[in-house]
Short mmCIF file of C-alpha atoms in Angstrom, two decimals:
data_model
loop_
_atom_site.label_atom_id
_atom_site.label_comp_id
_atom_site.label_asym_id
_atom_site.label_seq_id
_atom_site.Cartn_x
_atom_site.Cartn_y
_atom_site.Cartn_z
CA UNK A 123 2.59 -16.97 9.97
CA UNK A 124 4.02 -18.78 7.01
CA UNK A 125 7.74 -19.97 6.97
CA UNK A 126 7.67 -17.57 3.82
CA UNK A 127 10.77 -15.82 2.81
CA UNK A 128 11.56 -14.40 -0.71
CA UNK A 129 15.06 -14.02 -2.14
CA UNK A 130 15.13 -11.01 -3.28
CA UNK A 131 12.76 -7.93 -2.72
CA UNK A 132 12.84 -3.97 -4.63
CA UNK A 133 11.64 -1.12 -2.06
CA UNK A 134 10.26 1.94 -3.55
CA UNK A 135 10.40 5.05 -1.43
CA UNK A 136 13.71 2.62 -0.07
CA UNK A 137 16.30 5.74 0.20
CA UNK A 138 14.99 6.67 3.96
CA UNK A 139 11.69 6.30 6.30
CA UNK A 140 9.48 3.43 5.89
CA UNK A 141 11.47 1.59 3.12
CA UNK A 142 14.85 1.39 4.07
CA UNK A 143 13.99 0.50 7.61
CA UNK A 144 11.93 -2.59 5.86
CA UNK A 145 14.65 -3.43 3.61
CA UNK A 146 16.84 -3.24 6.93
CA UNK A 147 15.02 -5.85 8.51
CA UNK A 148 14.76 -8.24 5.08
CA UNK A 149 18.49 -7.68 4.33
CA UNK A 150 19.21 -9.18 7.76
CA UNK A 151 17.38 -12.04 7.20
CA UNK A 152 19.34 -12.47 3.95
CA UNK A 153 16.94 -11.06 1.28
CA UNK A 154 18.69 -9.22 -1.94
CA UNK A 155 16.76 -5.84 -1.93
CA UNK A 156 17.38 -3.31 -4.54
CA UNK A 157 16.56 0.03 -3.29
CA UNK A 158 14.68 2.60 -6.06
CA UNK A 159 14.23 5.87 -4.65
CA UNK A 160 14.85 9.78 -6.90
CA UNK A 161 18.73 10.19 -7.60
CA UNK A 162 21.11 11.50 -4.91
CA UNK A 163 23.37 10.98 -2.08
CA UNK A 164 20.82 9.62 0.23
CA UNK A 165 19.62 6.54 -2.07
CA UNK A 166 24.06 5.92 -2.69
CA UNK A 167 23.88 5.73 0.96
CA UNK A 168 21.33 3.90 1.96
CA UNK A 169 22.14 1.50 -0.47
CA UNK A 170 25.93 1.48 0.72
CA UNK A 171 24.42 0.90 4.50
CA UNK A 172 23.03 -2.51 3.40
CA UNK A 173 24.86 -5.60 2.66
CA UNK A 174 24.43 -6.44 -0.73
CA UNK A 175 21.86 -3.96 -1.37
CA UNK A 176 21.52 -2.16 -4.92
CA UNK A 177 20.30 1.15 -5.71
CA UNK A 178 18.22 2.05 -8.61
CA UNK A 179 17.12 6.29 -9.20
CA UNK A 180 13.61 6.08 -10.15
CA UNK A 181 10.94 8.30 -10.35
CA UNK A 182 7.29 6.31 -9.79
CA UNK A 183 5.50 8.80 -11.04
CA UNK A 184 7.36 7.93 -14.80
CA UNK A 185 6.11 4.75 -15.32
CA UNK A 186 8.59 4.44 -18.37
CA UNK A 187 11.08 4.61 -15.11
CA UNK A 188 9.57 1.77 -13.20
CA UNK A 189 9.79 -0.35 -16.10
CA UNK A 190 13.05 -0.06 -16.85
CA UNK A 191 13.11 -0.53 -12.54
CA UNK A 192 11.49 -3.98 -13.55
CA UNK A 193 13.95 -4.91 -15.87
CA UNK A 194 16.70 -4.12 -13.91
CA UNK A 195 15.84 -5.65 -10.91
CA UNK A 196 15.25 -8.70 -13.13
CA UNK A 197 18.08 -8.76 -14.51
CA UNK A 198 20.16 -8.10 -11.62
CA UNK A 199 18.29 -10.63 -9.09
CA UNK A 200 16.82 -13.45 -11.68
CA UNK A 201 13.40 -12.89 -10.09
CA UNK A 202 11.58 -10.71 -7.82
CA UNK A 203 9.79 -12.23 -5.27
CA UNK A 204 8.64 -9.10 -3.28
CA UNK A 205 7.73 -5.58 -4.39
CA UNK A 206 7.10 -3.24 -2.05
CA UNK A 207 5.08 0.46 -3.77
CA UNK A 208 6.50 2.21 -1.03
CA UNK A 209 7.55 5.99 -2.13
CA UNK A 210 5.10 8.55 -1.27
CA UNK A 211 5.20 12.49 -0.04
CA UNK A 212 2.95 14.40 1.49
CA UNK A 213 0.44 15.70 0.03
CA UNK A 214 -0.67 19.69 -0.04
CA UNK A 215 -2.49 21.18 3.19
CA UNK A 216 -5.59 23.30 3.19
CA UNK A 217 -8.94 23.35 2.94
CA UNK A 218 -10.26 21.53 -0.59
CA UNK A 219 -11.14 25.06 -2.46
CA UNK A 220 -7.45 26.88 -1.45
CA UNK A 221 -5.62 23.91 -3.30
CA UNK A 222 -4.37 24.09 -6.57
CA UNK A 223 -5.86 21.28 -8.75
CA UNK A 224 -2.21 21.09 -10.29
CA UNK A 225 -0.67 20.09 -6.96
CA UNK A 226 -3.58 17.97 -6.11
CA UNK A 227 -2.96 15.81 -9.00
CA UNK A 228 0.73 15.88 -9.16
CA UNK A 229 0.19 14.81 -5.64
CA UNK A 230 -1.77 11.74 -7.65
CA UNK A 231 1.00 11.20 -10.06
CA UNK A 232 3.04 9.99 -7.21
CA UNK A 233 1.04 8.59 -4.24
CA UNK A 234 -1.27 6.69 -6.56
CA UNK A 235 -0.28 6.81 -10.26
CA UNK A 236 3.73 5.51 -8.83
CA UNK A 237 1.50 2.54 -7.15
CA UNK A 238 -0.32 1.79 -9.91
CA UNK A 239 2.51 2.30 -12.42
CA UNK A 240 4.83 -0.20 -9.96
CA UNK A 241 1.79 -2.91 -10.27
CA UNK A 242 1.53 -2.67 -13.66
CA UNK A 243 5.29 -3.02 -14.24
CA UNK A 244 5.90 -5.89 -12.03
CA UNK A 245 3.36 -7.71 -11.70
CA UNK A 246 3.48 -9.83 -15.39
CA UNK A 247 6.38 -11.12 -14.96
CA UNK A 248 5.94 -11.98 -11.30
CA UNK A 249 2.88 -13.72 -12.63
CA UNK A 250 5.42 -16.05 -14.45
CA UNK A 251 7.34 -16.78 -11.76
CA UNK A 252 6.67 -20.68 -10.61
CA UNK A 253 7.96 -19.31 -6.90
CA UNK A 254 5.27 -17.92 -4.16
CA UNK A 255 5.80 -13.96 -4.10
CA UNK A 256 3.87 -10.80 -2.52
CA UNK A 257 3.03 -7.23 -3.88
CA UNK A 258 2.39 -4.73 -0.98
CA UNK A 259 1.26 -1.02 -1.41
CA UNK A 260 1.83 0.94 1.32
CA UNK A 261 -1.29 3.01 1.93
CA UNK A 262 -2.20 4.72 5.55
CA UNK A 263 -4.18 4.74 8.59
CA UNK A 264 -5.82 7.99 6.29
CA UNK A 265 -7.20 5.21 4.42
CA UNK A 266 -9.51 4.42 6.54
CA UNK A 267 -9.85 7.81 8.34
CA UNK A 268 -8.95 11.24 8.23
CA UNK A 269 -6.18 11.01 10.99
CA UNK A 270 -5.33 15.14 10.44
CA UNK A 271 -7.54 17.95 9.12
CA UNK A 272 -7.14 19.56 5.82
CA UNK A 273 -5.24 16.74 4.50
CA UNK A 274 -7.62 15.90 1.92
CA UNK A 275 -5.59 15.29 -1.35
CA UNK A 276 -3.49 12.70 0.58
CA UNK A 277 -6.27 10.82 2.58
CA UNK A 278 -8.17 10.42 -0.87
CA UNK A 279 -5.02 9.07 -2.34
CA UNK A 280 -4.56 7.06 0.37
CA UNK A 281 -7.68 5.91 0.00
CA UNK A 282 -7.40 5.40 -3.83
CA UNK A 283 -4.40 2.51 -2.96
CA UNK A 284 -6.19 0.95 -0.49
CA UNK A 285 -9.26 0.46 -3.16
CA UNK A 286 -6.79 -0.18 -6.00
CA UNK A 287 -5.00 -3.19 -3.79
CA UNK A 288 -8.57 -4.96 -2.71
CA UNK A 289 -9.27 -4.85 -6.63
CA UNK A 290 -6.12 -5.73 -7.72
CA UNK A 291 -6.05 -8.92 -5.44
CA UNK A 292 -8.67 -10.40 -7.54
CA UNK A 293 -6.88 -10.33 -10.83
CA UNK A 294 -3.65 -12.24 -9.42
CA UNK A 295 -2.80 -16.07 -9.27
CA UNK A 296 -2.45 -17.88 -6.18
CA UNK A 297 0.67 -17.58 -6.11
CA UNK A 298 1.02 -13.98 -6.22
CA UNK A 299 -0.17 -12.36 -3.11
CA UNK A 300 -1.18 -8.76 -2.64
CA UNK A 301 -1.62 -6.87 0.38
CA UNK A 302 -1.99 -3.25 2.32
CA UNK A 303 0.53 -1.77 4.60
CA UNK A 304 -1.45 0.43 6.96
CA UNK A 305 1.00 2.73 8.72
CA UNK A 306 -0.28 4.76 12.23
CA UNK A 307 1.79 7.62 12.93
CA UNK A 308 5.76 6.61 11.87
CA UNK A 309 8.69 9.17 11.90
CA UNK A 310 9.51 9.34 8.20
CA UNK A 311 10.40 12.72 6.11
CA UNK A 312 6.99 12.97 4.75
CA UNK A 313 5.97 15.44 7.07
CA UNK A 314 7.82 18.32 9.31
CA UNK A 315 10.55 16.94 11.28
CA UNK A 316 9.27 18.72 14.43
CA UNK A 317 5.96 16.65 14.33
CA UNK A 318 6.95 13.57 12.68
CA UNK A 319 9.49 13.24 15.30
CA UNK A 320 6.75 12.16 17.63
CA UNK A 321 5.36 9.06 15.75
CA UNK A 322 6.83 5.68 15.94
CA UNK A 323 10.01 5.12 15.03
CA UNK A 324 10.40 3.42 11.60
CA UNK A 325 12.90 0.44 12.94
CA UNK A 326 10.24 -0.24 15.47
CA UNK A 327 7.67 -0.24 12.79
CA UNK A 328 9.56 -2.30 10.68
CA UNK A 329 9.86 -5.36 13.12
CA UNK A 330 6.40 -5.25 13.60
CA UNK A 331 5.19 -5.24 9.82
CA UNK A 332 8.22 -7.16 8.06
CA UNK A 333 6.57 -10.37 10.15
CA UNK A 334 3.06 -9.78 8.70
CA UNK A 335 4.04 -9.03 5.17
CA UNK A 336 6.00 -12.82 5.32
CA UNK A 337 3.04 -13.96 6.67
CA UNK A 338 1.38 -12.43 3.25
CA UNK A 339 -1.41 -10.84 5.55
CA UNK A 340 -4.06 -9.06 3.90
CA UNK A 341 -3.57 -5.96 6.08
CA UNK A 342 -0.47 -5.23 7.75
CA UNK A 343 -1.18 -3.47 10.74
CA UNK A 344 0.65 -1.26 13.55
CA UNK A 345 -1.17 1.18 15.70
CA UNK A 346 -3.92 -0.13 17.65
CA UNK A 347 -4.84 3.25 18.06
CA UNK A 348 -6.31 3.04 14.51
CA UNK A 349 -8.96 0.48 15.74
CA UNK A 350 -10.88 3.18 17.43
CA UNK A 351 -10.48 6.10 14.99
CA UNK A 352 -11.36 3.31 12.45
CA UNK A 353 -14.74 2.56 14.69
CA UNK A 354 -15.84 5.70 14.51
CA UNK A 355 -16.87 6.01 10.73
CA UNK A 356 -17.70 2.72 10.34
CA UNK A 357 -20.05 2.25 13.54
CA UNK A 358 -21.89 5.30 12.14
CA UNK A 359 -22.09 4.16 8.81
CA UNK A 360 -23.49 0.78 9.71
CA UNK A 361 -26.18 2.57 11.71
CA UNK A 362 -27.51 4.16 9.08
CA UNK A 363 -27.58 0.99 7.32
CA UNK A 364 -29.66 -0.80 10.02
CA UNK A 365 -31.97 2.46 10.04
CA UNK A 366 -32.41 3.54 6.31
CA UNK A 367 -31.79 0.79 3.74
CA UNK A 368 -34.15 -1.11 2.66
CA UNK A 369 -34.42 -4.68 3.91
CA UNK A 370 -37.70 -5.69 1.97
CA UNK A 371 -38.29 -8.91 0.60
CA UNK A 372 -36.14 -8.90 -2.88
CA UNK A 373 -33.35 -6.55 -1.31
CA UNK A 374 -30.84 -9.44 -2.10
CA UNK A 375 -31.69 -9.39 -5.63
CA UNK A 376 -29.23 -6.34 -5.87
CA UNK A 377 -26.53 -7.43 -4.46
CA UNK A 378 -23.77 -7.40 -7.63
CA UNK A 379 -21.71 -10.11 -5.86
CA UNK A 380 -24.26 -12.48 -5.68
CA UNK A 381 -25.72 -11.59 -8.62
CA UNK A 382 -21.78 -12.61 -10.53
CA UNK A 383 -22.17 -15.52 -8.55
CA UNK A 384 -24.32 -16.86 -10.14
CA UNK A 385 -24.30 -15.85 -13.75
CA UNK A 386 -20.62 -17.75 -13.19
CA UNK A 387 -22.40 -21.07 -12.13
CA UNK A 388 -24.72 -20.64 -14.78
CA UNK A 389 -21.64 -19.96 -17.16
CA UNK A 390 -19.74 -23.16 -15.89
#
């Protein structure tokens, strides 16, 4: 782990669950955090709960609202050395031909589009910045697998950030990092209180993650519970590979990577 630590940081999603118990841990390490969360009593309090700690009402699925998010948080701190697309809900339940394609993608607007739209604010100006700093998205163990049944708008969204982060690496500096938060099972409102109430508790989460995301890991990681769950698509999927694609002589030839690769050599 690096000796990393950035002086100020803006939470989405910071008003309760996974992002205020985050910008609980940074704000006791001395980090300036500005919490954005929808308007209301619980982002004033939250807020009020941390020393120094600003709140900002924003709705990421407005990305006229995280802009002005970016310019307040610019204005307020100087610079922003740590963004964390945190806000989320959860998504509706039922099988995929019972949902209505309205909810499905207002489910998008929020779980994807208020990632995207936080990226796109941000990330320009952080770009600018001579100082080291770190975009995380906070995507989901149901990124990698389908951790409950009939979840499907929500895992595919999930899966959406997760994609959107590994491309979104590429087009950044070195000195701007981006990275995954892959929660397991956390007690957050996202979910009914009854069975949420059963996951990990989001302060315990938070000491484990806040470490890795100074670090600037690639994937920040909880529940080793995930690693088998995670095993058992992928150990399928690479069987298949070993016993259906084609490994004739020329099989390289399509792989796009390589085939970038060199075209770029050939550019330079």
């Amino acid at each position: 782990m690096s000796d990393w630590l950035p002086a100020s940081a803006v939470i989405t999603g910071g008003a309760s669950g996974i992002g205020l118990a985050v910008a609980r841990e940074l704000s006791e390490r001395g980090v300036r955090v500005m919490l954005a969360d929808l308007p209301g009593a619980s982002l004033d309090e939250a807020a009020a709960a941390l020393d120094g700690a600003v709140a900002h009402p924003c709705d990421v699925a407005d990305l006229a609202q995280v802009e002005a998010l970016a310019d307040a948080a610019f204005a307020q701190f100087g610079s922003v050395e740590l963004l964390l697309n945190n806000a989320g809900v959860g998504g509706p339940q039922g099988k995929l031909w019972e949902i209505d394609p309205a909810d499905a993608r207002a489910h998008f607007d929020i779980n994807y589009w208020g990632v995207w739209n936080g990226c796109k604010a941000f990330t320009p100006r952080m770009v600018e910045q001579d100082a080291p700093s770190a975009i995380y998205n906070t995507a989901s163990e149901n990124s990698f697998f389908c951790a409950g049944p009939r979840m499907g708008t929500y895992i595919a969204a999930k899966h959406a950030v997760l994609g959107l982060t590994e491309s979104f690496r590429e087009d950044l500096p070195a000195h701007v990092h981006a990275g995954v938060v892959i929660p397991g099972w956390v007690h957050t409102p996202i979910g009914p209180e009854q069975f949420m109430s059963l996951g990990m508790d989001s302060g315990e989460f938070a000491k484990i993650i806040v470490p890795q995301m100074l670090g600037r890991e690639r994937f920040v990681v909880s529940h080793y519970s995930n690693f088998r769950r995670i095993r058992e698509r992928i150990d399928p999927l690479l069987d298949s590979y070993e016993r259906h694609a084609s490994r004739e002589q020329g099989d390289t030839a399509y792989d796009v990577r390589d085939v970038i690769d060199a075209l770029r050599r050939q550019r330079d």
